[in-house]
mmCIF file of C-alpha atoms in Angstrom:
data_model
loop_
_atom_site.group_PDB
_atom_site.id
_atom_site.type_symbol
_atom_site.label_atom_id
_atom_site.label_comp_id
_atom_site.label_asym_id
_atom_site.label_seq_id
_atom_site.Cartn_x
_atom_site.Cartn_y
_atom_site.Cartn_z
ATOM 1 C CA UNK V 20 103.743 71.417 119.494
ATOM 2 C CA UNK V 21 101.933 73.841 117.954
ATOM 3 C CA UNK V 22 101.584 74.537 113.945
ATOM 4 C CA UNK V 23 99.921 76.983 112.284
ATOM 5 C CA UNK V 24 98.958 76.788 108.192
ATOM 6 C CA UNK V 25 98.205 80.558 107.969
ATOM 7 C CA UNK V 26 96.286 80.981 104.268
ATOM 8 C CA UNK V 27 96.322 77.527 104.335
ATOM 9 C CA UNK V 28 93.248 76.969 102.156
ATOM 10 C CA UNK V 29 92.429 73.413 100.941
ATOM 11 C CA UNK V 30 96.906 72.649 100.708
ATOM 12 C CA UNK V 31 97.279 72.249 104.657
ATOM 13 C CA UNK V 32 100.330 70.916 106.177
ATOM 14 C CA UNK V 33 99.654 67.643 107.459
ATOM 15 C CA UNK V 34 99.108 68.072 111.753
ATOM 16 C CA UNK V 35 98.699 71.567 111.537
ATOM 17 C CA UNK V 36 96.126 73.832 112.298
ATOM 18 C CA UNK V 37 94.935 75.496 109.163
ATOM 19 C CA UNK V 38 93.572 79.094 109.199
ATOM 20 C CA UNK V 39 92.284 81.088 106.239
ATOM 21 C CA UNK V 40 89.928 83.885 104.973
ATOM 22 C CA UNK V 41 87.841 81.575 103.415
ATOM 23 C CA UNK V 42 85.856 77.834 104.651
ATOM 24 C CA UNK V 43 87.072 75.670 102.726
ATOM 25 C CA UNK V 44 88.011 71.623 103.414
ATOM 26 C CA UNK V 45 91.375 71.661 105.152
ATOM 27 C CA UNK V 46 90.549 75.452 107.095
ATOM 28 C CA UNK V 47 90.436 74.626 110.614
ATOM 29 C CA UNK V 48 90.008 78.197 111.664
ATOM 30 C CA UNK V 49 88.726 81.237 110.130
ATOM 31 C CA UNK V 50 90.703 84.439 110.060
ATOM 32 C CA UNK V 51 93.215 86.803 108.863
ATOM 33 C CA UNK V 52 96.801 86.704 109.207
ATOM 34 C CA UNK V 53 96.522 90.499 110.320
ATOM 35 C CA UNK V 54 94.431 89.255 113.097
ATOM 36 C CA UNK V 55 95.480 86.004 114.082
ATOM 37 C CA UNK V 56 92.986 84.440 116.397
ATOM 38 C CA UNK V 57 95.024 83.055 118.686
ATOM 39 C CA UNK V 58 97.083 83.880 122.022
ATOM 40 C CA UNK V 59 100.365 85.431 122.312
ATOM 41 C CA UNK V 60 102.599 82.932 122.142
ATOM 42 C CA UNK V 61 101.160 80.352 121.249
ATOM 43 C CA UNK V 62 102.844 78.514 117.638
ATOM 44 C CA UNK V 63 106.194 76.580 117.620
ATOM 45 C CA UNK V 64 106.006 76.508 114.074
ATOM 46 C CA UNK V 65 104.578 79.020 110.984
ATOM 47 C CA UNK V 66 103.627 77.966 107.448
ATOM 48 C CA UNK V 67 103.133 81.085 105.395
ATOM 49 C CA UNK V 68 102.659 79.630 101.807
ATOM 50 C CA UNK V 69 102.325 82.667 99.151
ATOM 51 C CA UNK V 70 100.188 85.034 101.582
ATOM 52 C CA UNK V 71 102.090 88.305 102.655
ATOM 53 C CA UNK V 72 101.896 89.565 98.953
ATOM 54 C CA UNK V 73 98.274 89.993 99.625
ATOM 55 C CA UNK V 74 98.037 92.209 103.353
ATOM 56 C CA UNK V 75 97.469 95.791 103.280
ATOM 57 C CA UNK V 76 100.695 95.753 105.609
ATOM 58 C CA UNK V 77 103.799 93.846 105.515
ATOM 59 C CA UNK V 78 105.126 95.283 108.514
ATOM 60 C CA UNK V 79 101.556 94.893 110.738
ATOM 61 C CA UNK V 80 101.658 91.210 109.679
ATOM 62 C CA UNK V 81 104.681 90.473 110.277
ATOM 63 C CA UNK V 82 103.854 91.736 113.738
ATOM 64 C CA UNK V 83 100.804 89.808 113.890
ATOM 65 C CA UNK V 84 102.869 86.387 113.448
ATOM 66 C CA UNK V 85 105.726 87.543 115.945
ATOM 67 C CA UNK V 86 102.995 88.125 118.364
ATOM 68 C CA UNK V 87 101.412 84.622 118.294
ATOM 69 C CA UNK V 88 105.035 82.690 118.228
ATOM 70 C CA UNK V 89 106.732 81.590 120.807
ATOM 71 C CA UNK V 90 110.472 82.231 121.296
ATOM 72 C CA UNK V 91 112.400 80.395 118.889
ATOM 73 C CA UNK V 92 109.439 79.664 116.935
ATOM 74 C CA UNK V 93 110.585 78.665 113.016
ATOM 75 C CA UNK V 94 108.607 80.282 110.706
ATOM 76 C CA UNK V 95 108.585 79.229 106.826
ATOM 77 C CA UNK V 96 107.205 81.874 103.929
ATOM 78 C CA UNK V 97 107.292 81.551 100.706
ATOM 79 C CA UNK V 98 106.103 84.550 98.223
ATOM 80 C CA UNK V 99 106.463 85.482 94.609
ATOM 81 C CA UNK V 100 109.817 86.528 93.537
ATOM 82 C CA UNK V 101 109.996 90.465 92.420
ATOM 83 C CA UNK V 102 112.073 88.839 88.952
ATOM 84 C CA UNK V 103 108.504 87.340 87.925
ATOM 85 C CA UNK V 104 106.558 90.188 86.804
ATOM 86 C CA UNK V 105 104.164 87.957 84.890
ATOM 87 C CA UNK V 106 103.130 85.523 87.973
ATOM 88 C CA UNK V 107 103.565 88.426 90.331
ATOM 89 C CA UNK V 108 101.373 91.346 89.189
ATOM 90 C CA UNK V 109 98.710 88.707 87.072
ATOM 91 C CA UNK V 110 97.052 88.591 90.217
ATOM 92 C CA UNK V 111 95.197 91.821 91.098
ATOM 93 C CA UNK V 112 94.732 90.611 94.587
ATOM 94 C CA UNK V 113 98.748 91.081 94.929
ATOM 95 C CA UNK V 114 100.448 93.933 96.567
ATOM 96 C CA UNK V 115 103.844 93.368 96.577
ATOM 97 C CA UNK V 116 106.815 90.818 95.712
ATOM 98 C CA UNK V 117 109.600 90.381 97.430
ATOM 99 C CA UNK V 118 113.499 90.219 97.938
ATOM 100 C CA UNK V 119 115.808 88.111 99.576
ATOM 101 C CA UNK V 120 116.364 91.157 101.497
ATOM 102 C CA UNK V 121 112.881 92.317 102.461
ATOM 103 C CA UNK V 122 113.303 90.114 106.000
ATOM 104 C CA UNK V 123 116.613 91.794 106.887
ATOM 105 C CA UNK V 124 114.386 94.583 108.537
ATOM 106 C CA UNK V 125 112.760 92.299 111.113
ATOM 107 C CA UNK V 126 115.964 90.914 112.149
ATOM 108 C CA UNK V 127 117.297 92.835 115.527
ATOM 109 C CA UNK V 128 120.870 92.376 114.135
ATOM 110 C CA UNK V 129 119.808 94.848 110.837
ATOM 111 C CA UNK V 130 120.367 98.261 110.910
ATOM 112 C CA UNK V 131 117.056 99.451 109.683
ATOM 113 C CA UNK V 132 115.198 96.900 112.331
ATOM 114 C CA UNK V 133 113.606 99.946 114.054
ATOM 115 C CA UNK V 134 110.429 100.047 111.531
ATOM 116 C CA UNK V 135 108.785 97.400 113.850
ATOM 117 C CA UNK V 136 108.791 95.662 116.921
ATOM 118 C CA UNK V 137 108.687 92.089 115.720
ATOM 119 C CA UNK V 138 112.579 90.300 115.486
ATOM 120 C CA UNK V 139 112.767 87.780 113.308
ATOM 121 C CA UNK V 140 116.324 85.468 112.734
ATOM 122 C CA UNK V 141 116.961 85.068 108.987
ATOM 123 C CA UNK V 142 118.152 81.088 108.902
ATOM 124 C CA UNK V 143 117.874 80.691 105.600
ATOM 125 C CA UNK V 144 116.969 82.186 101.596
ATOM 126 C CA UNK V 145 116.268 80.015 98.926
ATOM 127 C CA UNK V 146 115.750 81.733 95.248
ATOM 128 C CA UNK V 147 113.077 79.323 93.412
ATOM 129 C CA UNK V 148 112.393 79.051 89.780
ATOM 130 C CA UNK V 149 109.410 77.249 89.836
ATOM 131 C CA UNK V 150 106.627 76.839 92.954
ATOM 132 C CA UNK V 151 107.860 74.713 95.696
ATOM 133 C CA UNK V 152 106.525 73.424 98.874
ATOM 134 C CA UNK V 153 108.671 70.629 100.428
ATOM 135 C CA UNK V 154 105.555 70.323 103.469
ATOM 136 C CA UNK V 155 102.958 69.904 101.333
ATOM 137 C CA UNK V 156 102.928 70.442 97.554
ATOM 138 C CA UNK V 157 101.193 72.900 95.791
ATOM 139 C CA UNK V 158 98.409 71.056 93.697
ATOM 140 C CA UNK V 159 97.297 72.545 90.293
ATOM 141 C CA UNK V 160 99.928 72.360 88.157
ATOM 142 C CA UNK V 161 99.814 70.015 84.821
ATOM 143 C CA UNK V 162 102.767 67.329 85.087
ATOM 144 C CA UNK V 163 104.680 68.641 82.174
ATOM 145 C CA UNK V 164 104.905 71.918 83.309
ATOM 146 C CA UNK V 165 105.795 70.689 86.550
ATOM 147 C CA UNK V 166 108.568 68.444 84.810
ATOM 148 C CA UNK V 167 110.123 71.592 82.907
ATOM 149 C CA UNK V 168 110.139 73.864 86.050
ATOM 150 C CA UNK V 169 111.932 70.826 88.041
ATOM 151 C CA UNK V 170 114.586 69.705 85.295
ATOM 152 C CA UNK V 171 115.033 73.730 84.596
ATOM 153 C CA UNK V 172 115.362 74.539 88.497
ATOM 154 C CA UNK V 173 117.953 71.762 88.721
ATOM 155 C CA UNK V 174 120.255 74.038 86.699
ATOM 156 C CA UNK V 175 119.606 77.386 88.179
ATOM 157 C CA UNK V 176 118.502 77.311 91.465
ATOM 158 C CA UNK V 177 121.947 76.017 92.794
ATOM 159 C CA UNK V 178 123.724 78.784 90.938
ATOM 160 C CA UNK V 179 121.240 81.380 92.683
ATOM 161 C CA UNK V 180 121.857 80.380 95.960
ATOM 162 C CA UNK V 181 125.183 79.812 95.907
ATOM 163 C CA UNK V 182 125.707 81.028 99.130
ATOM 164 C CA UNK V 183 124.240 85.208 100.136
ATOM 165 C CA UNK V 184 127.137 87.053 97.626
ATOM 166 C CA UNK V 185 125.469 84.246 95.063
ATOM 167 C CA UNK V 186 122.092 85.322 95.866
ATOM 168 C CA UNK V 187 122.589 88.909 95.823
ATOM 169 C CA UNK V 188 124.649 89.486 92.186
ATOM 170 C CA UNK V 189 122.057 87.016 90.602
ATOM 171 C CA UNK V 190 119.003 89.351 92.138
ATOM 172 C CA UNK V 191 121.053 92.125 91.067
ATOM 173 C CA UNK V 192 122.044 90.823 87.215
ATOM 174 C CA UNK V 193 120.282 88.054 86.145
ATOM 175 C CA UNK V 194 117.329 86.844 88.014
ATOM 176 C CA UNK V 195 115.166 89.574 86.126
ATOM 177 C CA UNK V 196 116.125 87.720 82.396
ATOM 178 C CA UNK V 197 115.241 83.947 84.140
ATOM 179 C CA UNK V 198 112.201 84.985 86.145
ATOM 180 C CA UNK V 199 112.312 82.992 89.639
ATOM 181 C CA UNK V 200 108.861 82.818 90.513
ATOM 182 C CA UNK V 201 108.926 82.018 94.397
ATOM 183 C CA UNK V 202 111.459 83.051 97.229
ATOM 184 C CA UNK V 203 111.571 80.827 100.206
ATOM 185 C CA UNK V 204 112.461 82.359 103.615
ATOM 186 C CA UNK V 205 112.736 80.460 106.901
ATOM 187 C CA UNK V 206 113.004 82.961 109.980
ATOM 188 C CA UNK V 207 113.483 82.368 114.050
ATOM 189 C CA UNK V 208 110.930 84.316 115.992
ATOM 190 C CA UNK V 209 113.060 86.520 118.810
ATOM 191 C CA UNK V 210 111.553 87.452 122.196
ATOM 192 C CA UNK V 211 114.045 88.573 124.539
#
């Protein structure tokens, strides 16, 4: 099995192969996720952890990954949440946030699936309210801050994702006043 940690940097998932822009201890390979070195077909698996708000191109890498996974290949991103202007747009090195619908256009089920060539499967949305990575943590955080995020997502993370109506009226109403700072997104690669 094959399992790529794309922007991976030093918080690589455990038997994976980690590729990122920059050498750094856990980077196994360097490169870009808009040019994945790798053949077509090649991953059974995709870790994208907080990466696609930085390409030039959503839609050109989404393409990239589709290209170098194999059929039924699960692939698992997490990016900022648009409802967290502050963690979002602190970064100048950020281009976009995202949506719980942003995926929808990859999927060959969607209507508006024609802007690209790469079909995705949406299996699963998960609105976050603070950082989470069940793979492999992200490291940084100071443990009462990471105490207050947990105790506070407890409450309203299962109220967010209470099913895709759930999701959709709190993106819609509320999710702007709490401020979910991640959105987790696990698609199917589809090659027919």
């Amino acid at each position: 099995m094959v399992i790529l940690d794309i922007g991976c940097g030093k918080n690589k998932v455990p038997g994976s192969i980690g590729v990122d822009i920059a050498r750094v201890a856990g980077v196994d390979v360097v490169g870009t996720v808009e040019r994945l070195p790798f053949k077509d077909n090649t991953a059974d698996v995709v870790y994208l952890s907080h990466v696609l708000e930085h390409v030039n191109s959503l839609v050109g890498a989404m393409e990239e990954i589709w290209r170098v996974c194999k059929h039924g290949a699960l692939v698992h991103i997490w990016g900022p949440h648009f409802s967290c202007g502050l963690y979002t747009w602190s970064d100048p090195t950020h281009r976009r946030a995202f949506t719980s619908t942003v995926f929808d256009y990859f999927d060959p089920t969607a209507t508006l699936s024609y802007y690209s060539r790469a079909r995705f499967r949406v299996l699963r949305r998960e609105l976050h309210f603070g950082f989470r990575r069940e793979a492999m943590p992200v490291r940084g955080f100071h443990p009462v801050t990471t105490a207050l995020k947990t105790l506070a997502g407890r409450v309203v993370e299962p109220l967010a994702n209470l099913g895709r109506v759930g999701q959709l009226f709190c993106e819609r109403t509320w999710a702007p006043w709490i401020g979910f700072e991640e959105i987790y997104v696990q698609l199917r690669a589809v090659k027919e």
